[in-house]
Coordinates of N, CA and C in Angstrom, one line a residue:
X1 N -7.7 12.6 5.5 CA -7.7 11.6 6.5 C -6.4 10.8 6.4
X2 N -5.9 10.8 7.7 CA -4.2 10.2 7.7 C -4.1 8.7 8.5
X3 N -4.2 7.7 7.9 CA -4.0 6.5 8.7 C -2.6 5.9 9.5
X4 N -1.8 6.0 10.2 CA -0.7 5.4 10.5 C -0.4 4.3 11.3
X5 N 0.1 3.5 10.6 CA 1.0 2.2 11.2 C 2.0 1.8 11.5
X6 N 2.2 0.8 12.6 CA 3.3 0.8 13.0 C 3.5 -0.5 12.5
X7 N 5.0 -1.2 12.1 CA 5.3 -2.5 12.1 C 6.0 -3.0 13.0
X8 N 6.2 -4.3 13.4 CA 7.4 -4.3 14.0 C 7.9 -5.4 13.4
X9 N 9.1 -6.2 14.1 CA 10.1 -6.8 13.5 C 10.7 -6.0 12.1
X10 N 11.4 -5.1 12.8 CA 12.3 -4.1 12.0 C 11.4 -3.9 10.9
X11 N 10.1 -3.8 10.3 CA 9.5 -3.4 9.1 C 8.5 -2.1 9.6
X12 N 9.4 -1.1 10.0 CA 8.9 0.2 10.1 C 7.8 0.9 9.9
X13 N 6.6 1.8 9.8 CA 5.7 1.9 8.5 C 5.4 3.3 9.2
X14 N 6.4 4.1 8.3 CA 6.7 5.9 9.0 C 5.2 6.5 8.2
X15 N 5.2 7.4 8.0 CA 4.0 8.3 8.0 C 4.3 10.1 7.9
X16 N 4.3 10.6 6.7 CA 4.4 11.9 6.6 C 3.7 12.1 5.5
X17 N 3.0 13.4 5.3 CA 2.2 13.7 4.2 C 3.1 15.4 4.2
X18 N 3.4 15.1 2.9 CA 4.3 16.3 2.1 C 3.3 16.8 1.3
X19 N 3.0 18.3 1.3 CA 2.5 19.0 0.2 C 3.4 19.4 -0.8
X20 N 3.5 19.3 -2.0 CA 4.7 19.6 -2.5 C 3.3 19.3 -4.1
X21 N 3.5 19.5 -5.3 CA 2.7 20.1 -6.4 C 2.8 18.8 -7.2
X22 N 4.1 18.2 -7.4 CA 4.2 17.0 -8.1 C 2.9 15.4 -7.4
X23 N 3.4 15.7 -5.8 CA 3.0 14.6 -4.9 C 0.7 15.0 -5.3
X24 N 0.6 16.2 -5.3 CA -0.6 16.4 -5.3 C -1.4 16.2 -6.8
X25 N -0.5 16.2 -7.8 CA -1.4 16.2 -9.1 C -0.9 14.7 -9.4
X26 N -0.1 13.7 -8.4 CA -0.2 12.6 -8.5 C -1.1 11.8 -7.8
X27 N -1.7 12.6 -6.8 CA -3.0 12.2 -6.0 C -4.2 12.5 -6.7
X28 N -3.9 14.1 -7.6 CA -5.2 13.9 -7.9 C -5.4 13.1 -9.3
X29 N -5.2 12.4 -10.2 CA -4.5 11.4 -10.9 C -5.1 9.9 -10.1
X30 N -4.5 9.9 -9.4 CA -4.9 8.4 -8.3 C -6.6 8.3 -8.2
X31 N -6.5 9.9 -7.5 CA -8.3 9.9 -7.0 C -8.9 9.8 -8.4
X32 N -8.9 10.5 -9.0 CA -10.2 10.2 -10.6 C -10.0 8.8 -11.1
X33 N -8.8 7.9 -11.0 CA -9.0 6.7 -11.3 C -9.2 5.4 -10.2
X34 N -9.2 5.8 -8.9 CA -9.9 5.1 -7.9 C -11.2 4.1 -8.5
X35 N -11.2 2.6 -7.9 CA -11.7 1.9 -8.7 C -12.2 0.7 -7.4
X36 N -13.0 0.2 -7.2 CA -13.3 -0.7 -6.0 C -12.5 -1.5 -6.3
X37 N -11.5 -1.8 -5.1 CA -10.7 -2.8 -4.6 C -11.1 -4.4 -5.2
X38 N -9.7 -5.2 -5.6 CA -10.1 -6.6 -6.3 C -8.7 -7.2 -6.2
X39 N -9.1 -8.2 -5.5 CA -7.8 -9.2 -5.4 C -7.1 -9.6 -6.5
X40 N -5.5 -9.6 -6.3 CA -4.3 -9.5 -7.2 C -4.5 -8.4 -8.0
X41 N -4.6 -6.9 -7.5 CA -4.3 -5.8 -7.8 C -2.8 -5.5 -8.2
X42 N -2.3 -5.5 -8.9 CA -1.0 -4.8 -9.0 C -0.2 -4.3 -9.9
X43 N 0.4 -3.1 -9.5 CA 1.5 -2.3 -10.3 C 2.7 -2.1 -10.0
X44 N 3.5 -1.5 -10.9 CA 4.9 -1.8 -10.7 C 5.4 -0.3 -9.6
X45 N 6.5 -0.4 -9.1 CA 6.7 0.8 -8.5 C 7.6 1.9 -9.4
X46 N 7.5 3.2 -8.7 CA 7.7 4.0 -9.5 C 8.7 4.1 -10.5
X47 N 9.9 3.6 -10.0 CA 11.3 2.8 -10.8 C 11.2 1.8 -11.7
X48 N 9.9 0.9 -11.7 CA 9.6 0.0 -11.9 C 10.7 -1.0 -11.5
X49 N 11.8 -1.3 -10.4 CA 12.0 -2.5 -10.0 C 11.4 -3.3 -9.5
X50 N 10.3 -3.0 -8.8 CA 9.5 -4.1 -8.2 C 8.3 -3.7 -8.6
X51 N 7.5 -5.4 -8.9 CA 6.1 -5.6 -9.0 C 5.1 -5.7 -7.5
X52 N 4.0 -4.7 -7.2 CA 3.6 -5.1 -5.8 C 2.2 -5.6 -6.1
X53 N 1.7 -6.5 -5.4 CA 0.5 -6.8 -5.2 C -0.1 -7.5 -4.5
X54 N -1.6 -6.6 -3.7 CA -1.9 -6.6 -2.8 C -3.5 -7.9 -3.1
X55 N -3.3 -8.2 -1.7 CA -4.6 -9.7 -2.0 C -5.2 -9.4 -0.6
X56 N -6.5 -9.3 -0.1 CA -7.2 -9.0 1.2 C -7.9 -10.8 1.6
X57 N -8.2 -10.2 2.3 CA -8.7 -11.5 3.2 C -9.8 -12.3 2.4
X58 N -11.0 -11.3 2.5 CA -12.3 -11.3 1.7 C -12.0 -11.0 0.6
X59 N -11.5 -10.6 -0.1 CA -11.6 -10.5 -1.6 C -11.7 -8.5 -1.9
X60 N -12.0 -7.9 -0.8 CA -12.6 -6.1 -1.1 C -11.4 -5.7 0.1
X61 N -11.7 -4.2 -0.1 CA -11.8 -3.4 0.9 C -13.0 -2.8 1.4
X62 N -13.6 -2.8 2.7 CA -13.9 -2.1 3.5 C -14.5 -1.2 4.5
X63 N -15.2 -0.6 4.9 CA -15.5 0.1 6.0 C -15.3 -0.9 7.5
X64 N -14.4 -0.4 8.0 CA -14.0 -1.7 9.5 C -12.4 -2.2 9.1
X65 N -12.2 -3.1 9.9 CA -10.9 -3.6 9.7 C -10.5 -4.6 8.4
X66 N -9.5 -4.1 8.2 CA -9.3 -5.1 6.5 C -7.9 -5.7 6.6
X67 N -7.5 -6.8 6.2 CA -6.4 -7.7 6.4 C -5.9 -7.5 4.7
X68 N -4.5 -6.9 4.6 CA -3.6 -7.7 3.3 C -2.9 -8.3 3.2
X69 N -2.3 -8.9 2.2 CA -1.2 -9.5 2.1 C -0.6 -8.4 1.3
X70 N 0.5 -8.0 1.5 CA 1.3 -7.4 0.3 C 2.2 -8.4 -0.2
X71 N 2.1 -8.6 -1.8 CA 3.3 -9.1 -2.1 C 5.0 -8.6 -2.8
X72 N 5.7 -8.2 -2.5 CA 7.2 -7.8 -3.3 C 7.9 -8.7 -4.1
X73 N 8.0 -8.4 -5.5 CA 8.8 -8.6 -6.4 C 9.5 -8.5 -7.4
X74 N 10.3 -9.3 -7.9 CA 11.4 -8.7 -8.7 C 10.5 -8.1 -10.1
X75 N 10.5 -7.1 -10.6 CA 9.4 -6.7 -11.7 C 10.4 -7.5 -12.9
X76 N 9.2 -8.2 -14.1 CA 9.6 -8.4 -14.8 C 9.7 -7.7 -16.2
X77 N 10.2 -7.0 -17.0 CA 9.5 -6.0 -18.0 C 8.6 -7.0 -19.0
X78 N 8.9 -8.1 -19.2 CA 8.7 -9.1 -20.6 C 7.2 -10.0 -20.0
X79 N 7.0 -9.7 -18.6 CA 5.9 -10.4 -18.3 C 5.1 -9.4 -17.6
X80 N 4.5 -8.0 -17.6 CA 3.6 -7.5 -16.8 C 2.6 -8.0 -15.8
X81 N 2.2 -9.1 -16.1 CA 1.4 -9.6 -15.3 C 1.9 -10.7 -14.3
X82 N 3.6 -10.9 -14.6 CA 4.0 -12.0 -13.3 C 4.4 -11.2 -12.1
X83 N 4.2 -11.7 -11.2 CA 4.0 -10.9 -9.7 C 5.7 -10.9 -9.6
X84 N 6.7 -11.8 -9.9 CA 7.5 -11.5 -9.7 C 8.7 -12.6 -8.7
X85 N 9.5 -13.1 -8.8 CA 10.3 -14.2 -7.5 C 10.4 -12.7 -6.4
X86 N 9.4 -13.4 -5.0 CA 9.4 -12.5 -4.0 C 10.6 -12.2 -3.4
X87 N 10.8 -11.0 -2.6 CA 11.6 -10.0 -2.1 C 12.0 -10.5 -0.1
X88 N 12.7 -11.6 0.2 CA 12.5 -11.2 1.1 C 13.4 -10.0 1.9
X89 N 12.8 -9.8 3.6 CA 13.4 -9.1 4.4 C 13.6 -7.6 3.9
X90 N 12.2 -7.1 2.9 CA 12.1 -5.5 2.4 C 11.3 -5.3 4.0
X91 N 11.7 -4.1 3.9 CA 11.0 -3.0 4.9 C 9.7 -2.2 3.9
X92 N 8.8 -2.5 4.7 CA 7.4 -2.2 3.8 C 7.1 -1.1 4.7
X93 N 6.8 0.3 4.4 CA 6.3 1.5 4.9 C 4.8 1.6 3.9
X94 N 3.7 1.7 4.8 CA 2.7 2.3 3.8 C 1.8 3.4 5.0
X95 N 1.0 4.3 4.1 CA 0.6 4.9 4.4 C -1.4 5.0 3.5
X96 N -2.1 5.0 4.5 CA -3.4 5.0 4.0 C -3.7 6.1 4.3
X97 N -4.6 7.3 3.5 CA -5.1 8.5 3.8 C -6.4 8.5 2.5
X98 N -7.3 9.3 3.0 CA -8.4 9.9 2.1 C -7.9 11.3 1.9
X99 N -7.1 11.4 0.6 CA -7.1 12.6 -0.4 C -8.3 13.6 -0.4
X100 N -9.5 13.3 -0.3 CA -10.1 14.1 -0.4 C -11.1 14.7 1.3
X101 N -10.1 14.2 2.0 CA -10.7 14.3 3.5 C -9.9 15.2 4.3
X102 N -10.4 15.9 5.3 CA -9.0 15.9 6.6 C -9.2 15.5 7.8
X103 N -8.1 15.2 8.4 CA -8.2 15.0 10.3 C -6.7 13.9 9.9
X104 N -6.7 13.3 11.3 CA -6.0 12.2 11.5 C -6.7 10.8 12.5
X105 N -6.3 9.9 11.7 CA -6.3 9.0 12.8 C -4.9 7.9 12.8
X106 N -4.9 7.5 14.5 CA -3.8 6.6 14.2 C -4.4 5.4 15.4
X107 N -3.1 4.3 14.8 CA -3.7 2.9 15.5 C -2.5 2.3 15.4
X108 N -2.5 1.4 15.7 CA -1.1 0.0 15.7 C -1.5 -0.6 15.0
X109 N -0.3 -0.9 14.0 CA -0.7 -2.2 13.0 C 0.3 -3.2 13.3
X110 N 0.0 -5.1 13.6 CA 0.5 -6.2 13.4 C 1.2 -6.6 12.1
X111 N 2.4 -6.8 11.6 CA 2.6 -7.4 10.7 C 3.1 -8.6 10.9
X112 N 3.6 -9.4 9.5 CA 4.5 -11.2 9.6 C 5.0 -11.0 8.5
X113 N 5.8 -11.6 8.5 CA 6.2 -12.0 7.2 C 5.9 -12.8 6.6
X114 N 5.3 -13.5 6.0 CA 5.1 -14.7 5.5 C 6.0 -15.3 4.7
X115 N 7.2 -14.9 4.3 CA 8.2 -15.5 3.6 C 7.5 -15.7 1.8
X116 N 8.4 -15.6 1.1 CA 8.2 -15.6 -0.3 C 8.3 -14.2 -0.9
X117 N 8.6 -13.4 -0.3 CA 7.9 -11.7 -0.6 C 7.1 -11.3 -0.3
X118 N 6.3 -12.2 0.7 CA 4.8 -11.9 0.9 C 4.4 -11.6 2.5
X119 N 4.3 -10.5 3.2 CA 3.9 -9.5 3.9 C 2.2 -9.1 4.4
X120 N 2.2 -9.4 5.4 CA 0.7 -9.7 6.1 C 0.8 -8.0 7.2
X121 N -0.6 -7.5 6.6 CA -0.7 -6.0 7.1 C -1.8 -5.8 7.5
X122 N -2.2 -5.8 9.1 CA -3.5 -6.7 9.7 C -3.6 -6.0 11.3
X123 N -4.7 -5.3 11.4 CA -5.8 -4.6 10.8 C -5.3 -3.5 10.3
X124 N -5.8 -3.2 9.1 CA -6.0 -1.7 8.5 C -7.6 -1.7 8.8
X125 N -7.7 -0.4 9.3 CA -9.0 -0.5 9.7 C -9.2 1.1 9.1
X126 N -10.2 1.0 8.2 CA -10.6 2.2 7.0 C -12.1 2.5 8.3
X127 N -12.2 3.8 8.4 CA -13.1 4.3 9.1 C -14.2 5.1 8.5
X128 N -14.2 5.1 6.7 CA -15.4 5.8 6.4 C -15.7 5.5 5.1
X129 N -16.6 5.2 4.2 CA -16.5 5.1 2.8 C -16.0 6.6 2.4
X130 N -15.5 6.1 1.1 CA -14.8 7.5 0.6 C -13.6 6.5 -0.6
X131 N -12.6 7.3 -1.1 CA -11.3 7.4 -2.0 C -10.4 7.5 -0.9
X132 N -10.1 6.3 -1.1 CA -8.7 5.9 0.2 C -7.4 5.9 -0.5
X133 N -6.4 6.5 -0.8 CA -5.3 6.1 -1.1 C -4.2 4.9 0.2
X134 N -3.3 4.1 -0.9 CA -2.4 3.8 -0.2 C -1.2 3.9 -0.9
X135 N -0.3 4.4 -0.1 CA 1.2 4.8 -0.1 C 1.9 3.8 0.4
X136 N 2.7 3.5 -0.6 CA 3.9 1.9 -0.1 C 5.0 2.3 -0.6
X137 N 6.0 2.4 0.4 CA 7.6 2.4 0.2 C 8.2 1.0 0.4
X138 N 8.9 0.7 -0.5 CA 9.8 -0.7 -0.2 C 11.0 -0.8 -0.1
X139 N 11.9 -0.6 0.7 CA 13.0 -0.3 1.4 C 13.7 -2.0 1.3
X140 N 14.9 -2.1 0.5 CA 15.8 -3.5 0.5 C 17.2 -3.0 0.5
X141 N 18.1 -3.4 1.2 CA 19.0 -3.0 1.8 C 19.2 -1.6 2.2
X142 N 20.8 -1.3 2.2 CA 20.6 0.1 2.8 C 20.2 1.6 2.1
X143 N 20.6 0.9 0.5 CA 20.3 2.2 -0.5 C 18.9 2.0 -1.5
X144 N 18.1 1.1 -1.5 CA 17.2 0.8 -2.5 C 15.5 1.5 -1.9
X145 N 15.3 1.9 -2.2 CA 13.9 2.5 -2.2 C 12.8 2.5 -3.1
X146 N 12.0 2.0 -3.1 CA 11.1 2.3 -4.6 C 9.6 2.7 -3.7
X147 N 8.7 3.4 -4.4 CA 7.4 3.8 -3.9 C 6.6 3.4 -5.0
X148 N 5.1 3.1 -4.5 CA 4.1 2.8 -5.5 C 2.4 3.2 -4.3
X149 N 1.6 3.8 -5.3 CA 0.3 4.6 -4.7 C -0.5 3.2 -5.3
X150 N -1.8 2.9 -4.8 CA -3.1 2.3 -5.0 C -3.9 3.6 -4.6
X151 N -5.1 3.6 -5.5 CA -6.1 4.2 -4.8 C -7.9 3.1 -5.0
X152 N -8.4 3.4 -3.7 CA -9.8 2.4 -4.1 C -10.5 3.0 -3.4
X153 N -11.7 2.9 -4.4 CA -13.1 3.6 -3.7 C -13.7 2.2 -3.0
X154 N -13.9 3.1 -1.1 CA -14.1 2.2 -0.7 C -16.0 2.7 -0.5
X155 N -17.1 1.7 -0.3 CA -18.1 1.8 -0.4 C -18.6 1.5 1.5
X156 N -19.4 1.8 1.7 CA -19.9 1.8 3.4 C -20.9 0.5 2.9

């Protein structure tokens, strides 16, 4: 299951699912450690330049529409657990799908910036319990890219 969103004010949020052997034994990796959703989740991205972490409205994820905040920041190595001095004006690309599902669905997504690093991603709207992955690219200037996966079991 393929969720896609749009952003606007220039924060794009493209959508492609690549089969490729690396991308899939890193999903299936994600899926066995899928874990119910909990506010101030976060990990570093794959480069580890940035710290991301995601905060919901209600405190969970889901079945129905769900509100985040994403936050972007500078990762610290010496502090793991500091979120980071936020990122502004990154281009936030994410992608929500169930790994262990198929079909597609697509919708429009609202975003804001909220200034500080912190990025409001509203409605994601999850359509089934299951192992939802999310896919986040964080795009800052013209050459920086970093990616980071969440996965959460969401419950009906």
């Amino acid at each position: 299951m393929v969720a896609r969103f749009g952003l606007p004010l220039g924060m794009a949020l493209c959508f492609a699912v690549v089969g490729c052997d690396d991308q899939d034994q890193a999903s299936d990796s994600l899926v066995r450690d899928a874990q119910a959703f909990a506010n101030d989740v976060a990990k570093d991205t794959d480069s580890a330049a940035f710290r991301i972490t995601l905060v919901s409205r209600d405190g969970t994820l889901a079945v129905g529409d769900n509100l985040l905040i994403v936050h972007v920041g500078f990762h610290d190595p010496n502090d793991p657990l500091d979120p980071g001095l936020g990122i502004p004006d990154a281009r936030i690309s994410l992608m929500a799908w169930m790994p262990l599902d198929d079909g597609l669905l697509e919708h429009e997504l609202h975003a804001e910036a909220l200034g500080e690093g912190r990025y409001l991603l509203d409605p994601i709207e999850l359509d089934r319990a299951g192992v939802w992955q999310l896919d986040l690219d964080v795009d800052v200037g013209a050459t920086m890219r970093e990616n980071v996966s969440f996965a959460f079991l969401v419950e009906g």
